[in-house]
């Protein structure tokens, strides 16, 4: 075996994990809550130290499923790289995921993961840490962003809502 | 596998003093918590929190979470590891209660290395975000301070952290906070 071996990342990368600033939300366990505004997209910055083959995009549905969801990944300067496409929210208190038709190889760098929902009746698990902490951790938003736009225009996050979602190289999540 | 660099850490577009690039794990690991809003511990005191830049990072704004009381003036900035001030806002009115006050700094390119985000206030009334840390836990996390350092001086003279306050602030590589 050659040494050292390449760093490998965990099968699932979440908005609360090592490669985001979700650590700042510590102390506020995610719970089910309605999406803060219809068609508002939320953006969470993350980075990757090595290549990551994305097979799935996922989010955690809350107690009520309604409307449509879309999950995606953007470059740091705002270009949409991959998306789940608009997907009917289905299932309550479960992880919902979309398998990409073709796995997408993210190269090391800085990105945003994005989630948008079409209805405030849609619920996902989220941390309700105060909005200022969300802003310090890098959360941003865009209104009228359903479907996710090809390029984003970030605006100041207006609500204390840090959703639990992410990407996965695992085939099962 | 191609020539793309592997194993190279990249900064997210926002570096918070409570993040992994800074002392977040230390603060959590030592049980200091992330929450808490307090009055500035000593007038004209500057507090310095270390953070790492892995790849070139263009710092554009700094954000501070204000509490329910604002007072006097505040100064924020960035220092290099040799205690040189790279950028600061200078004395600025502490303004806006219970919101993130943003400070537009001269865009400053940070090359890979260790830096310090700095906050200083000229009074002990204004409230900002920071856990009431146990002395000397802040020092064990790498936090430093300097007395009589308002506005932020160039260079600074770092001293051991001796107050029960670890400021939580962020450096943004974007213009939205």
mmCIF file of N, CA and C in Angstrom, chain A residues 6-7 17-21 23-26 43 45-51 76-77 107-112 130-133 135-140 152 154-157, chain B residues 1-2 4-16 18-21 24-25 28 34-35 37 63-67 98-100 102 129 168-170 172 174 176-177:
data_model
loop_
_atom_site.group_PDB
_atom_site.id
_atom_site.type_symbol
_atom_site.label_atom_id
_atom_site.label_comp_id
_atom_site.label_asym_id
_atom_site.label_seq_id
_atom_site.Cartn_x
_atom_site.Cartn_y
_atom_site.Cartn_z
ATOM 1 N N UNK A 6 -5.055 8.737 0.241
ATOM 2 C CA UNK A 6 -5.894 9.927 0.128
ATOM 3 C C UNK A 6 -6.917 10.005 1.260
ATOM 4 N N UNK A 7 -7.212 11.239 1.646
ATOM 5 C CA UNK A 7 -8.252 11.442 2.644
ATOM 6 C C UNK A 7 -9.580 11.015 2.043
ATOM 7 N N UNK A 17 -22.736 19.394 9.651
ATOM 8 C CA UNK A 17 -21.559 18.576 9.862
ATOM 9 C C UNK A 17 -20.233 19.301 9.773
ATOM 10 N N UNK A 18 -19.204 18.496 9.659
ATOM 11 C CA UNK A 18 -17.813 18.913 9.691
ATOM 12 C C UNK A 18 -17.479 19.963 8.629
ATOM 13 N N UNK A 19 -18.149 19.877 7.485
ATOM 14 C CA UNK A 19 -17.742 20.725 6.374
ATOM 15 C C UNK A 19 -18.651 21.941 6.175
ATOM 16 N N UNK A 20 -19.550 22.147 7.090
ATOM 17 C CA UNK A 20 -20.352 23.370 7.099
ATOM 18 C C UNK A 20 -20.031 24.110 8.391
ATOM 19 N N UNK A 21 -20.799 25.134 8.664
ATOM 20 C CA UNK A 21 -20.647 25.825 9.939
ATOM 21 C C UNK A 21 -21.771 25.454 10.887
ATOM 22 N N UNK A 23 -21.804 23.551 13.166
ATOM 23 C CA UNK A 23 -21.333 23.410 14.543
ATOM 24 C C UNK A 23 -21.847 24.558 15.411
ATOM 25 N N UNK A 24 -21.995 25.704 14.771
ATOM 26 C CA UNK A 24 -22.407 26.884 15.522
ATOM 27 C C UNK A 24 -23.823 26.719 16.049
ATOM 28 N N UNK A 25 -24.561 25.817 15.438
ATOM 29 C CA UNK A 25 -25.931 25.594 15.882
ATOM 30 C C UNK A 25 -26.009 24.622 17.047
ATOM 31 N N UNK A 26 -24.867 24.224 17.562
ATOM 32 C CA UNK A 26 -24.852 23.296 18.691
ATOM 33 C C UNK A 26 -25.731 23.827 19.817
ATOM 34 N N UNK A 43 -29.414 28.949 1.777
ATOM 35 C CA UNK A 43 -28.081 28.555 1.312
ATOM 36 C C UNK A 43 -27.146 28.396 2.511
ATOM 37 N N UNK A 45 -23.156 27.522 3.422
ATOM 38 C CA UNK A 45 -21.815 27.324 2.856
ATOM 39 C C UNK A 45 -21.154 26.051 3.380
ATOM 40 N N UNK A 46 -20.413 25.402 2.485
ATOM 41 C CA UNK A 46 -19.620 24.247 2.919
ATOM 42 C C UNK A 46 -18.390 24.153 2.034
ATOM 43 N N UNK A 47 -17.442 23.337 2.458
ATOM 44 C CA UNK A 47 -16.221 23.166 1.668
ATOM 45 C C UNK A 47 -15.836 21.699 1.661
ATOM 46 N N UNK A 48 -15.060 21.340 0.654
ATOM 47 C CA UNK A 48 -14.593 19.959 0.515
ATOM 48 C C UNK A 48 -13.073 19.952 0.337
ATOM 49 N N UNK A 49 -12.363 19.141 1.114
ATOM 50 C CA UNK A 49 -10.912 19.059 0.956
ATOM 51 C C UNK A 49 -10.478 18.079 -0.127
ATOM 52 N N UNK A 50 -11.358 17.194 -0.514
ATOM 53 C CA UNK A 50 -11.042 16.204 -1.563
ATOM 54 C C UNK A 50 -12.256 16.058 -2.468
ATOM 55 N N UNK A 51 -12.056 15.389 -3.566
ATOM 56 C CA UNK A 51 -13.171 15.152 -4.480
ATOM 57 C C UNK A 51 -14.267 14.354 -3.775
ATOM 58 N N UNK A 76 -19.154 28.680 -5.011
ATOM 59 C CA UNK A 76 -19.115 29.792 -4.059
ATOM 60 C C UNK A 76 -19.509 31.110 -4.713
ATOM 61 N N UNK A 77 -19.290 31.221 -6.016
ATOM 62 C CA UNK A 77 -19.676 32.465 -6.675
ATOM 63 C C UNK A 77 -21.032 32.385 -7.335
ATOM 64 N N UNK A 107 -15.211 18.809 -7.119
ATOM 65 C CA UNK A 107 -13.786 18.933 -6.839
ATOM 66 C C UNK A 107 -13.577 19.696 -5.540
ATOM 67 N N UNK A 108 -12.423 19.577 -4.929
ATOM 68 C CA UNK A 108 -12.174 20.314 -3.685
ATOM 69 C C UNK A 108 -12.432 21.805 -3.884
ATOM 70 N N UNK A 109 -13.044 22.417 -2.903
ATOM 71 C CA UNK A 109 -13.330 23.842 -3.009
ATOM 72 C C UNK A 109 -14.407 24.273 -2.038
ATOM 73 N N UNK A 110 -14.933 25.450 -2.309
ATOM 74 C CA UNK A 110 -15.933 26.066 -1.449
ATOM 75 C C UNK A 110 -17.252 26.158 -2.207
ATOM 76 N N UNK A 111 -18.335 25.800 -1.545
ATOM 77 C CA UNK A 111 -19.636 25.669 -2.195
ATOM 78 C C UNK A 111 -20.748 26.173 -1.276
ATOM 79 N N UNK A 112 -21.950 26.133 -1.821
ATOM 80 C CA UNK A 112 -23.164 26.292 -1.022
ATOM 81 C C UNK A 112 -24.089 25.118 -1.321
ATOM 82 N N UNK A 130 -31.064 31.311 16.938
ATOM 83 C CA UNK A 130 -31.486 32.666 16.561
ATOM 84 C C UNK A 130 -30.863 33.093 15.238
ATOM 85 N N UNK A 131 -31.578 33.954 14.574
ATOM 86 C CA UNK A 131 -31.214 34.310 13.201
ATOM 87 C C UNK A 131 -29.826 34.934 13.142
ATOM 88 N N UNK A 132 -29.425 35.610 14.208
ATOM 89 C CA UNK A 132 -28.099 36.240 14.147
ATOM 90 C C UNK A 132 -27.017 35.169 14.120
ATOM 91 N N UNK A 133 -27.206 34.097 14.869
ATOM 92 C CA UNK A 133 -26.235 33.005 14.830
ATOM 93 C C UNK A 133 -26.221 32.357 13.447
ATOM 94 N N UNK A 135 -26.809 33.830 10.714
ATOM 95 C CA UNK A 135 -26.089 34.750 9.813
ATOM 96 C C UNK A 135 -24.587 34.676 10.056
ATOM 97 N N UNK A 136 -24.192 34.628 11.306
ATOM 98 C CA UNK A 136 -22.760 34.519 11.589
ATOM 99 C C UNK A 136 -22.180 33.219 11.046
ATOM 100 N N UNK A 137 -23.035 32.202 10.980
ATOM 101 C CA UNK A 137 -22.576 30.914 10.464
ATOM 102 C C UNK A 137 -22.630 30.851 8.949
ATOM 103 N N UNK A 138 -23.154 31.893 8.326
ATOM 104 C CA UNK A 138 -23.099 31.952 6.866
ATOM 105 C C UNK A 138 -24.394 31.705 6.134
ATOM 106 N N UNK A 139 -25.478 31.467 6.848
ATOM 107 C CA UNK A 139 -26.761 31.231 6.173
ATOM 108 C C UNK A 139 -27.170 32.468 5.370
ATOM 109 N N UNK A 140 -27.687 32.231 4.176
ATOM 110 C CA UNK A 140 -28.212 33.316 3.339
ATOM 111 C C UNK A 140 -29.467 32.802 2.641
ATOM 112 N N UNK A 152 -27.302 32.289 -8.241
ATOM 113 C CA UNK A 152 -28.008 32.842 -7.086
ATOM 114 C C UNK A 152 -27.646 34.296 -6.845
ATOM 115 N N UNK A 154 -27.565 36.234 -3.369
ATOM 116 C CA UNK A 154 -27.758 36.029 -1.940
ATOM 117 C C UNK A 154 -28.282 37.288 -1.258
ATOM 118 N N UNK A 155 -29.145 37.061 -0.284
ATOM 119 C CA UNK A 155 -29.662 38.138 0.553
ATOM 120 C C UNK A 155 -29.529 37.710 2.008
ATOM 121 N N UNK A 156 -29.644 38.671 2.880
ATOM 122 C CA UNK A 156 -29.523 38.403 4.317
ATOM 123 C C UNK A 156 -30.619 37.444 4.778
ATOM 124 N N UNK A 157 -30.237 36.437 5.526
ATOM 125 C CA UNK A 157 -31.213 35.486 6.069
ATOM 126 C C UNK A 157 -32.155 36.212 7.018
ATOM 127 N N UNK B 1 -7.132 9.188 -10.644
ATOM 128 C CA UNK B 1 -7.407 10.495 -10.055
ATOM 129 C C UNK B 1 -6.573 11.564 -10.758
ATOM 130 N N UNK B 2 -7.158 12.718 -11.041
ATOM 131 C CA UNK B 2 -6.482 13.760 -11.771
ATOM 132 C C UNK B 2 -5.512 14.540 -10.906
ATOM 133 N N UNK B 4 -6.091 17.414 -9.594
ATOM 134 C CA UNK B 4 -6.753 18.310 -8.650
ATOM 135 C C UNK B 4 -6.193 18.068 -7.256
ATOM 136 N N UNK B 5 -5.815 19.143 -6.522
ATOM 137 C CA UNK B 5 -5.228 18.920 -5.194
ATOM 138 C C UNK B 5 -6.199 18.202 -4.263
ATOM 139 N N UNK B 6 -5.692 17.204 -3.612
ATOM 140 C CA UNK B 6 -6.524 16.436 -2.686
ATOM 141 C C UNK B 6 -6.018 16.625 -1.267
ATOM 142 N N UNK B 7 -6.935 16.655 -0.335
ATOM 143 C CA UNK B 7 -6.560 16.795 1.063
ATOM 144 C C UNK B 7 -6.303 18.234 1.460
ATOM 145 N N UNK B 8 -6.545 19.160 0.548
ATOM 146 C CA UNK B 8 -6.364 20.582 0.824
ATOM 147 C C UNK B 8 -7.650 21.129 1.428
ATOM 148 N N UNK B 9 -7.556 21.667 2.622
ATOM 149 C CA UNK B 9 -8.742 22.271 3.226
ATOM 150 C C UNK B 9 -9.090 23.551 2.477
ATOM 151 N N UNK B 10 -10.364 23.831 2.391
ATOM 152 C CA UNK B 10 -10.849 25.087 1.824
ATOM 153 C C UNK B 10 -11.721 25.780 2.867
ATOM 154 N N UNK B 11 -11.582 27.084 2.925
ATOM 155 C CA UNK B 11 -12.460 27.830 3.819
ATOM 156 C C UNK B 11 -13.849 27.934 3.204
ATOM 157 N N UNK B 12 -14.853 27.927 4.060
ATOM 158 C CA UNK B 12 -16.175 28.304 3.611
ATOM 159 C C UNK B 12 -16.171 29.816 3.389
ATOM 160 N N UNK B 13 -17.220 30.341 2.807
ATOM 161 C CA UNK B 13 -17.213 31.773 2.484
ATOM 162 C C UNK B 13 -17.386 32.641 3.718
ATOM 163 N N UNK B 14 -17.721 32.039 4.823
ATOM 164 C CA UNK B 14 -17.873 32.791 6.067
ATOM 165 C C UNK B 14 -17.057 32.084 7.146
ATOM 166 N N UNK B 15 -16.172 32.818 7.794
ATOM 167 C CA UNK B 15 -15.346 32.246 8.858
ATOM 168 C C UNK B 15 -15.785 32.873 10.171
ATOM 169 N N UNK B 16 -16.371 32.065 11.013
ATOM 170 C CA UNK B 16 -16.853 32.537 12.311
ATOM 171 C C UNK B 16 -15.851 32.114 13.390
ATOM 172 N N UNK B 18 -16.550 30.866 15.932
ATOM 173 C CA UNK B 18 -17.083 29.624 16.489
ATOM 174 C C UNK B 18 -17.046 28.480 15.482
ATOM 175 N N UNK B 19 -16.316 28.663 14.392
ATOM 176 C CA UNK B 19 -16.308 27.638 13.353
ATOM 177 C C UNK B 19 -15.089 26.729 13.491
ATOM 178 N N UNK B 20 -15.020 25.769 12.572
ATOM 179 C CA UNK B 20 -13.916 24.821 12.606
ATOM 180 C C UNK B 20 -12.597 25.450 12.198
ATOM 181 N N UNK B 21 -12.645 26.522 11.399
ATOM 182 C CA UNK B 21 -11.407 27.204 11.022
ATOM 183 C C UNK B 21 -10.851 28.004 12.184
ATOM 184 N N UNK B 24 -14.028 26.989 17.299
ATOM 185 C CA UNK B 24 -15.310 26.357 17.597
ATOM 186 C C UNK B 24 -15.187 25.035 18.351
ATOM 187 N N UNK B 25 -14.373 24.102 17.847
ATOM 188 C CA UNK B 25 -14.256 22.821 18.557
ATOM 189 C C UNK B 25 -13.709 22.991 19.984
ATOM 190 N N UNK B 28 -16.547 24.430 22.186
ATOM 191 C CA UNK B 28 -17.551 23.416 22.499
ATOM 192 C C UNK B 28 -16.950 22.321 23.378
ATOM 193 N N UNK B 34 -21.860 28.172 22.824
ATOM 194 C CA UNK B 34 -21.827 29.147 21.741
ATOM 195 C C UNK B 34 -22.733 30.328 22.026
ATOM 196 N N UNK B 35 -23.616 30.171 22.957
ATOM 197 C CA UNK B 35 -24.598 31.204 23.196
ATOM 198 C C UNK B 35 -24.119 32.141 24.294
ATOM 199 N N UNK B 37 -24.804 36.497 25.489
ATOM 200 C CA UNK B 37 -24.603 37.891 25.091
ATOM 201 C C UNK B 37 -24.202 38.637 26.348
ATOM 202 N N UNK B 63 -18.867 40.764 10.679
ATOM 203 C CA UNK B 63 -20.157 40.863 11.343
ATOM 204 C C UNK B 63 -20.038 40.576 12.830
ATOM 205 N N UNK B 64 -20.742 41.400 13.617
ATOM 206 C CA UNK B 64 -20.789 41.226 15.075
ATOM 207 C C UNK B 64 -22.252 41.162 15.488
ATOM 208 N N UNK B 65 -22.569 40.225 16.342
ATOM 209 C CA UNK B 65 -23.937 40.052 16.823
ATOM 210 C C UNK B 65 -24.154 40.951 18.039
ATOM 211 N N UNK B 66 -24.954 41.991 17.859
ATOM 212 C CA UNK B 66 -25.234 42.902 18.968
ATOM 213 C C UNK B 66 -26.370 42.382 19.840
ATOM 214 N N UNK B 67 -26.279 42.678 21.115
ATOM 215 C CA UNK B 67 -27.337 42.323 22.042
ATOM 216 C C UNK B 67 -28.368 43.436 22.172
ATOM 217 N N UNK B 98 -29.929 43.828 18.903
ATOM 218 C CA UNK B 98 -30.408 42.477 18.589
ATOM 219 C C UNK B 98 -30.363 42.193 17.092
ATOM 220 N N UNK B 99 -29.248 42.527 16.507
ATOM 221 C CA UNK B 99 -29.063 42.246 15.093
ATOM 222 C C UNK B 99 -27.572 42.099 14.829
ATOM 223 N N UNK B 100 -27.256 41.645 13.632
ATOM 224 C CA UNK B 100 -25.849 41.563 13.232
ATOM 225 C C UNK B 100 -25.427 42.911 12.661
ATOM 226 N N UNK B 102 -22.880 44.958 10.625
ATOM 227 C CA UNK B 102 -21.854 44.610 9.642
ATOM 228 C C UNK B 102 -20.909 45.784 9.435
ATOM 229 N N UNK B 129 -22.144 39.360 21.249
ATOM 230 C CA UNK B 129 -22.230 37.915 21.415
ATOM 231 C C UNK B 129 -20.909 37.325 21.918
ATOM 232 N N UNK B 168 -17.833 36.145 19.645
ATOM 233 C CA UNK B 168 -18.282 35.385 18.480
ATOM 234 C C UNK B 168 -18.578 36.391 17.376
ATOM 235 N N UNK B 169 -17.725 36.411 16.378
ATOM 236 C CA UNK B 169 -17.889 37.306 15.239
ATOM 237 C C UNK B 169 -17.447 36.564 13.991
ATOM 238 N N UNK B 170 -17.742 37.139 12.837
ATOM 239 C CA UNK B 170 -17.450 36.441 11.584
ATOM 240 C C UNK B 170 -16.770 37.356 10.582
ATOM 241 N N UNK B 172 -16.431 37.644 6.520
ATOM 242 C CA UNK B 172 -17.161 37.178 5.349
ATOM 243 C C UNK B 172 -16.345 37.398 4.062
ATOM 244 N N UNK B 174 -17.900 37.530 1.354
ATOM 245 C CA UNK B 174 -18.986 38.006 0.499
ATOM 246 C C UNK B 174 -19.506 39.303 1.110
ATOM 247 N N UNK B 176 -22.788 39.973 1.779
ATOM 248 C CA UNK B 176 -24.057 39.781 2.491
ATOM 249 C C UNK B 176 -23.782 39.066 3.798
ATOM 250 N N UNK B 177 -24.280 39.620 4.885
ATOM 251 C CA UNK B 177 -24.085 38.983 6.191
ATOM 252 C C UNK B 177 -25.416 38.542 6.770
#
